[in-house]
Amino acid sequence: MLEKIFQKLNLDQKEYRIFTSLYRLGTNPASVIAKHTGFERTNTYRILKKLNKLGLISITKKAGIQYFYIENEKTILKYIENQKNELTEIQENYSLIESELKNLRPESLNPPKIKIYDQNPKQIFDDIINEIKSQNLTTIRLLASETFTEQTGRLKLKDIGELFIKNLTKFNIKIDALVAEGMLTRERLSPLTQINSLFDLPASNGATNFYLVGNTVFIILFKENIIGVQLSHPDIAQALHFIFDQLQKKSEFNIFT
């Protein structure tokens, strides 16, 4: 029966024989245990060290020689409790295992994940912060657009953006931002240098913001209400990052060509 229990504890036959031989003989060096079991001495010593690491046996020294011994019959119960605690800890943190496994599969093989926002504008900005933290980002990119003629006064970005700005500042996140602006059409492209002015831009019919958050893209349209879309896919994000790079070069001239 004891041998079957060892098997259930993922301990093989040699480990079972060495453990039970040590229990019968009492405190002894590896050479005595090897002679009693008929196993090669080096292999016996290796298994004894493994059982010690697992907490099943203990080690003491006499005259510079290592002696192995089993404290009492409760060592197996202690080992079982330790294994149970380790498995419980793994179970509680299983989301990390799941995340690591997903990282092994190329994301580009998967279809993009899409989330639509049409009821709770604040949730969009909360999700941007969550993506920043999950991807361990220090910088995000923004392409914003507005024209003075589109401002209706019905909705102001700063009305929902104050907490977003505070969170960006709290986590030391920088925004690499470009703004397309003009009187009647979007005729100029310029960098946005002051993050605090981000939500002072007019927000009304037709204004659009693209947030590039690592491998995730957030598109926000400002109509009567805010409409938002989240696209999670590395290839889509990479394409938009490339477009942003090209627009950033054009912004040096501050005009559309």
Short mmCIF file of C-alpha atoms in Angstrom, two decimals:
data_model
loop_
_atom_site.label_atom_id
_atom_site.label_comp_id
_atom_site.label_asym_id
_atom_site.label_seq_id
_atom_site.Cartn_x
_atom_site.Cartn_y
_atom_site.Cartn_z
CA MET A 1 0.00 0.00 0.00
CA LEU A 2 2.80 2.43 0.90
CA GLU A 3 4.39 1.93 -2.53
CA LYS A 4 1.10 2.84 -4.23
CA ILE A 5 0.89 6.00 -2.11
CA PHE A 6 4.41 6.94 -3.23
CA GLN A 7 3.32 6.47 -6.84
CA LYS A 8 0.37 8.82 -6.29
CA LEU A 9 2.79 11.35 -4.85
CA ASN A 10 4.81 11.15 -8.10
CA LEU A 11 7.70 9.30 -6.42
CA ASP A 12 9.10 6.33 -8.31
CA GLN A 13 10.04 2.82 -7.14
CA LYS A 14 13.70 3.64 -6.47
CA GLU A 15 12.73 6.62 -4.35
CA TYR A 16 10.27 4.41 -2.45
CA ARG A 17 12.91 1.71 -1.79
CA ILE A 18 15.54 4.22 -0.65
CA PHE A 19 13.06 5.97 1.65
CA THR A 20 11.86 2.73 3.28
CA SER A 21 15.43 1.35 3.57
CA LEU A 22 16.55 4.54 5.32
CA TYR A 23 13.57 4.28 7.65
CA ARG A 24 14.49 0.68 8.56
CA LEU A 25 18.21 1.32 9.02
CA GLY A 26 18.01 4.69 10.73
CA THR A 27 20.62 7.42 10.31
CA ASN A 28 23.24 6.34 7.77
CA PRO A 29 25.46 7.66 4.95
CA ALA A 30 24.60 7.13 1.29
CA SER A 31 27.08 4.26 0.96
CA VAL A 32 25.19 2.10 3.50
CA ILE A 33 21.82 2.83 1.88
CA ALA A 34 23.27 1.99 -1.55
CA LYS A 35 24.62 -1.35 -0.29
CA HIS A 36 21.28 -2.21 1.35
CA THR A 37 19.21 -1.40 -1.77
CA GLY A 38 21.71 -2.68 -4.32
CA PHE A 39 21.69 0.65 -6.17
CA GLU A 40 24.78 2.41 -7.45
CA ARG A 41 26.18 4.77 -4.78
CA THR A 42 26.19 7.96 -6.88
CA ASN A 43 22.59 7.38 -7.97
CA THR A 44 21.57 6.62 -4.38
CA TYR A 45 23.18 9.85 -3.16
CA ARG A 46 21.37 11.84 -5.88
CA ILE A 47 17.99 10.37 -4.87
CA LEU A 48 18.68 10.99 -1.17
CA LYS A 49 19.43 14.64 -1.95
CA LYS A 50 16.20 14.88 -3.96
CA LEU A 51 14.16 13.40 -1.09
CA ASN A 52 15.82 15.89 1.25
CA LYS A 53 14.88 18.77 -1.04
CA LEU A 54 11.28 17.52 -1.03
CA GLY A 55 11.32 17.54 2.78
CA LEU A 56 10.92 13.77 3.15
CA ILE A 57 14.32 13.12 4.75
CA SER A 58 16.86 15.19 6.70
CA ILE A 59 20.65 15.50 6.62
CA THR A 60 23.24 15.82 9.37
CA LYS A 61 27.04 15.73 9.36
CA LYS A 62 29.43 13.64 11.43
CA ALA A 63 33.19 13.98 10.96
CA GLY A 64 32.59 15.69 7.63
CA ILE A 65 30.39 12.87 6.29
CA GLN A 66 26.74 13.40 5.38
CA TYR A 67 24.25 11.18 7.18
CA PHE A 68 20.65 10.86 6.09
CA TYR A 69 17.71 10.16 8.38
CA ILE A 70 13.91 10.37 8.62
CA GLU A 71 12.66 12.46 11.53
CA ASN A 72 9.37 10.60 12.08
CA GLU A 73 6.34 9.08 10.40
CA LYS A 74 4.75 12.51 9.94
CA THR A 75 7.22 13.49 7.20
CA ILE A 76 4.97 12.06 4.48
CA LEU A 77 1.97 13.97 5.83
CA LYS A 78 4.04 17.16 5.89
CA TYR A 79 5.10 16.51 2.30
CA ILE A 80 1.45 16.03 1.26
CA GLU A 81 0.44 19.29 2.97
CA ASN A 82 3.26 21.18 1.24
CA GLN A 83 2.23 19.78 -2.14
CA LYS A 84 -1.38 20.72 -1.45
CA ASN A 85 -0.40 24.29 -0.54
CA GLU A 86 1.72 24.63 -3.68
CA LEU A 87 -1.10 23.34 -5.89
CA THR A 88 -3.55 25.72 -4.19
CA GLU A 89 -1.22 28.63 -4.87
CA ILE A 90 -0.89 27.58 -8.51
CA GLN A 91 -4.68 27.30 -8.81
CA GLU A 92 -5.16 30.77 -7.32
CA ASN A 93 -2.73 32.23 -9.88
CA TYR A 94 -3.92 30.17 -12.82
CA SER A 95 -4.70 33.31 -14.80
CA LEU A 96 -0.93 33.85 -15.10
CA ILE A 97 -0.49 30.35 -16.55
CA GLU A 98 -3.31 31.00 -18.97
CA SER A 99 -1.71 34.27 -20.04
CA GLU A 100 1.69 32.61 -20.59
CA LEU A 101 0.12 29.86 -22.69
CA LYS A 102 -1.70 32.41 -24.83
CA ASN A 103 1.60 34.20 -25.40
CA LEU A 104 3.03 30.99 -26.89
CA ARG A 105 0.49 31.14 -29.72
CA PRO A 106 1.14 33.83 -32.34
CA GLU A 107 -1.61 36.43 -31.90
CA SER A 108 -1.64 37.15 -35.61
CA LEU A 109 -3.16 33.70 -36.17
CA ASN A 110 -6.16 34.68 -34.08
CA PRO A 111 -9.01 36.94 -35.27
CA PRO A 112 -9.05 40.43 -33.75
CA LYS A 113 -10.93 40.91 -30.51
CA ILE A 114 -13.53 43.65 -30.85
CA LYS A 115 -15.36 45.53 -28.11
CA ILE A 116 -18.02 48.18 -28.76
CA TYR A 117 -18.75 51.08 -26.40
CA ASP A 118 -22.04 52.92 -26.79
CA GLN A 119 -23.37 53.38 -23.29
CA ASN A 120 -20.55 54.16 -20.84
CA PRO A 121 -17.92 56.61 -22.19
CA LYS A 122 -15.84 56.35 -19.00
CA GLN A 123 -15.35 52.62 -19.60
CA ILE A 124 -13.33 53.36 -22.75
CA PHE A 125 -10.73 55.32 -20.82
CA ASP A 126 -10.71 52.79 -17.98
CA ASP A 127 -9.98 50.07 -20.54
CA ILE A 128 -7.15 52.13 -22.04
CA ILE A 129 -5.54 52.32 -18.59
CA ASN A 130 -6.04 48.57 -18.08
CA GLU A 131 -4.38 47.82 -21.42
CA ILE A 132 -1.45 50.07 -20.54
CA LYS A 133 -0.91 48.14 -17.30
CA SER A 134 -1.41 44.68 -18.80
CA GLN A 135 1.11 45.38 -21.59
CA ASN A 136 3.53 47.20 -19.25
CA LEU A 137 3.63 50.25 -21.52
CA THR A 138 5.27 53.58 -20.75
CA THR A 139 4.04 55.47 -23.83
CA ILE A 140 0.86 55.44 -25.90
CA ARG A 141 0.07 57.29 -29.12
CA LEU A 142 -2.89 59.45 -30.01
CA LEU A 143 -4.10 60.81 -33.33
CA ALA A 144 -6.84 63.36 -32.59
CA SER A 145 -8.87 65.46 -34.99
CA GLU A 146 -11.13 68.50 -34.65
CA THR A 147 -12.37 71.54 -36.53
CA PHE A 148 -13.70 74.67 -34.93
CA THR A 149 -16.93 74.43 -36.92
CA GLU A 150 -17.74 71.06 -35.37
CA GLN A 151 -17.89 72.29 -31.79
CA THR A 152 -21.50 72.26 -30.61
CA GLY A 153 -20.94 72.59 -26.89
CA ARG A 154 -23.07 69.55 -26.12
CA LEU A 155 -20.13 67.42 -25.05
CA LYS A 156 -16.72 68.42 -23.69
CA LEU A 157 -13.86 65.96 -23.59
CA LYS A 158 -12.62 67.36 -20.31
CA ASP A 159 -15.94 66.41 -18.69
CA ILE A 160 -14.92 62.72 -18.78
CA GLY A 161 -11.15 63.01 -19.20
CA GLU A 162 -9.93 64.42 -15.89
CA LEU A 163 -9.62 61.02 -14.20
CA PHE A 164 -7.96 59.60 -17.32
CA ILE A 165 -5.29 62.32 -17.22
CA LYS A 166 -4.75 61.72 -13.50
CA ASN A 167 -4.24 58.00 -14.10
CA LEU A 168 -1.77 58.64 -16.91
CA THR A 169 0.18 60.96 -14.62
CA LYS A 170 -0.05 58.51 -11.73
CA PHE A 171 1.47 55.67 -13.75
CA ASN A 172 4.01 57.96 -15.50
CA ILE A 173 2.52 57.24 -18.92
CA LYS A 174 3.47 59.56 -21.75
CA ILE A 175 1.29 60.37 -24.78
CA ASP A 176 2.86 60.81 -28.19
CA ALA A 177 0.06 62.86 -29.76
CA LEU A 178 -0.76 64.45 -33.10
CA VAL A 179 -3.71 66.75 -33.73
CA ALA A 180 -5.34 67.39 -37.10
CA GLU A 181 -7.10 70.74 -36.89
CA GLY A 182 -8.46 73.63 -38.90
CA MET A 183 -11.29 76.10 -39.32
CA LEU A 184 -13.49 74.32 -41.86
CA THR A 185 -11.44 71.24 -42.66
CA ARG A 186 -8.56 69.44 -41.03
CA GLU A 187 -5.85 71.38 -42.79
CA ARG A 188 -3.00 71.32 -40.24
CA LEU A 189 -1.23 68.47 -38.47
CA SER A 190 0.75 69.33 -35.37
CA PRO A 191 2.13 67.62 -32.26
CA LEU A 192 0.31 68.03 -28.97
CA THR A 193 2.96 68.94 -26.40
CA GLN A 194 0.84 69.66 -23.33
CA ILE A 195 -1.05 66.65 -22.02
CA ASN A 196 -3.32 68.87 -19.92
CA SER A 197 -4.67 70.47 -23.10
CA LEU A 198 -5.70 67.08 -24.50
CA PHE A 199 -9.26 67.33 -23.22
CA ASP A 200 -9.68 70.99 -24.07
CA LEU A 201 -10.03 70.08 -27.74
CA PRO A 202 -13.53 70.56 -29.19
CA ALA A 203 -15.56 67.38 -28.99
CA SER A 204 -18.53 67.36 -31.28
CA ASN A 205 -19.95 65.98 -34.51
CA GLY A 206 -17.17 64.35 -36.47
CA ALA A 207 -14.22 64.61 -34.05
CA THR A 208 -12.28 61.33 -33.92
CA ASN A 209 -9.51 60.01 -31.66
CA PHE A 210 -7.26 57.02 -32.38
CA TYR A 211 -5.42 55.70 -29.32
CA LEU A 212 -2.60 53.26 -30.17
CA VAL A 213 -2.01 51.30 -26.98
CA GLY A 214 0.64 48.72 -27.82
CA ASN A 215 -1.15 45.91 -29.66
CA THR A 216 -4.58 47.42 -29.03
CA VAL A 217 -6.33 50.23 -30.91
CA PHE A 218 -9.12 52.38 -29.48
CA ILE A 219 -11.20 54.44 -31.91
CA ILE A 220 -13.46 57.06 -30.34
CA LEU A 221 -16.04 59.04 -32.33
CA PHE A 222 -17.68 62.10 -30.83
CA LYS A 223 -21.25 62.52 -31.99
CA GLU A 224 -24.30 63.30 -29.89
CA ASN A 225 -22.81 60.66 -27.61
CA ILE A 226 -19.42 58.98 -27.59
CA ILE A 227 -19.11 55.85 -29.71
CA GLY A 228 -16.02 53.72 -29.19
CA VAL A 229 -14.43 50.58 -30.62
CA GLN A 230 -11.57 48.53 -29.22
CA LEU A 231 -9.56 46.35 -31.66
CA SER A 232 -7.00 43.96 -30.20
CA HIS A 233 -4.70 42.51 -32.86
CA PRO A 234 -0.93 43.01 -33.36
CA ASP A 235 -1.06 43.27 -37.15
CA ILE A 236 -3.79 45.95 -37.13
CA ALA A 237 -1.92 47.88 -34.45
CA GLN A 238 1.37 47.58 -36.33
CA ALA A 239 -0.21 49.02 -39.49
CA LEU A 240 -1.58 52.02 -37.57
CA HIS A 241 1.75 52.57 -35.83
CA PHE A 242 3.34 52.75 -39.28
CA ILE A 243 0.74 55.31 -40.44
CA PHE A 244 1.35 57.31 -37.25
CA ASP A 245 5.10 57.34 -37.99
CA GLN A 246 4.46 58.72 -41.47
CA LEU A 247 2.06 61.38 -40.17
CA GLN A 248 4.56 62.33 -37.51
CA LYS A 249 7.09 63.09 -40.25
CA LYS A 250 4.51 65.27 -42.05
CA SER A 251 3.73 67.13 -38.84
CA GLU A 252 7.21 68.63 -39.02
CA PHE A 253 5.87 70.71 -41.93
CA ASN A 254 2.59 71.34 -40.08
CA ILE A 255 0.48 70.84 -43.22
CA PHE A 256 -1.26 68.08 -45.11
CA THR A 257 0.24 67.28 -48.51
#
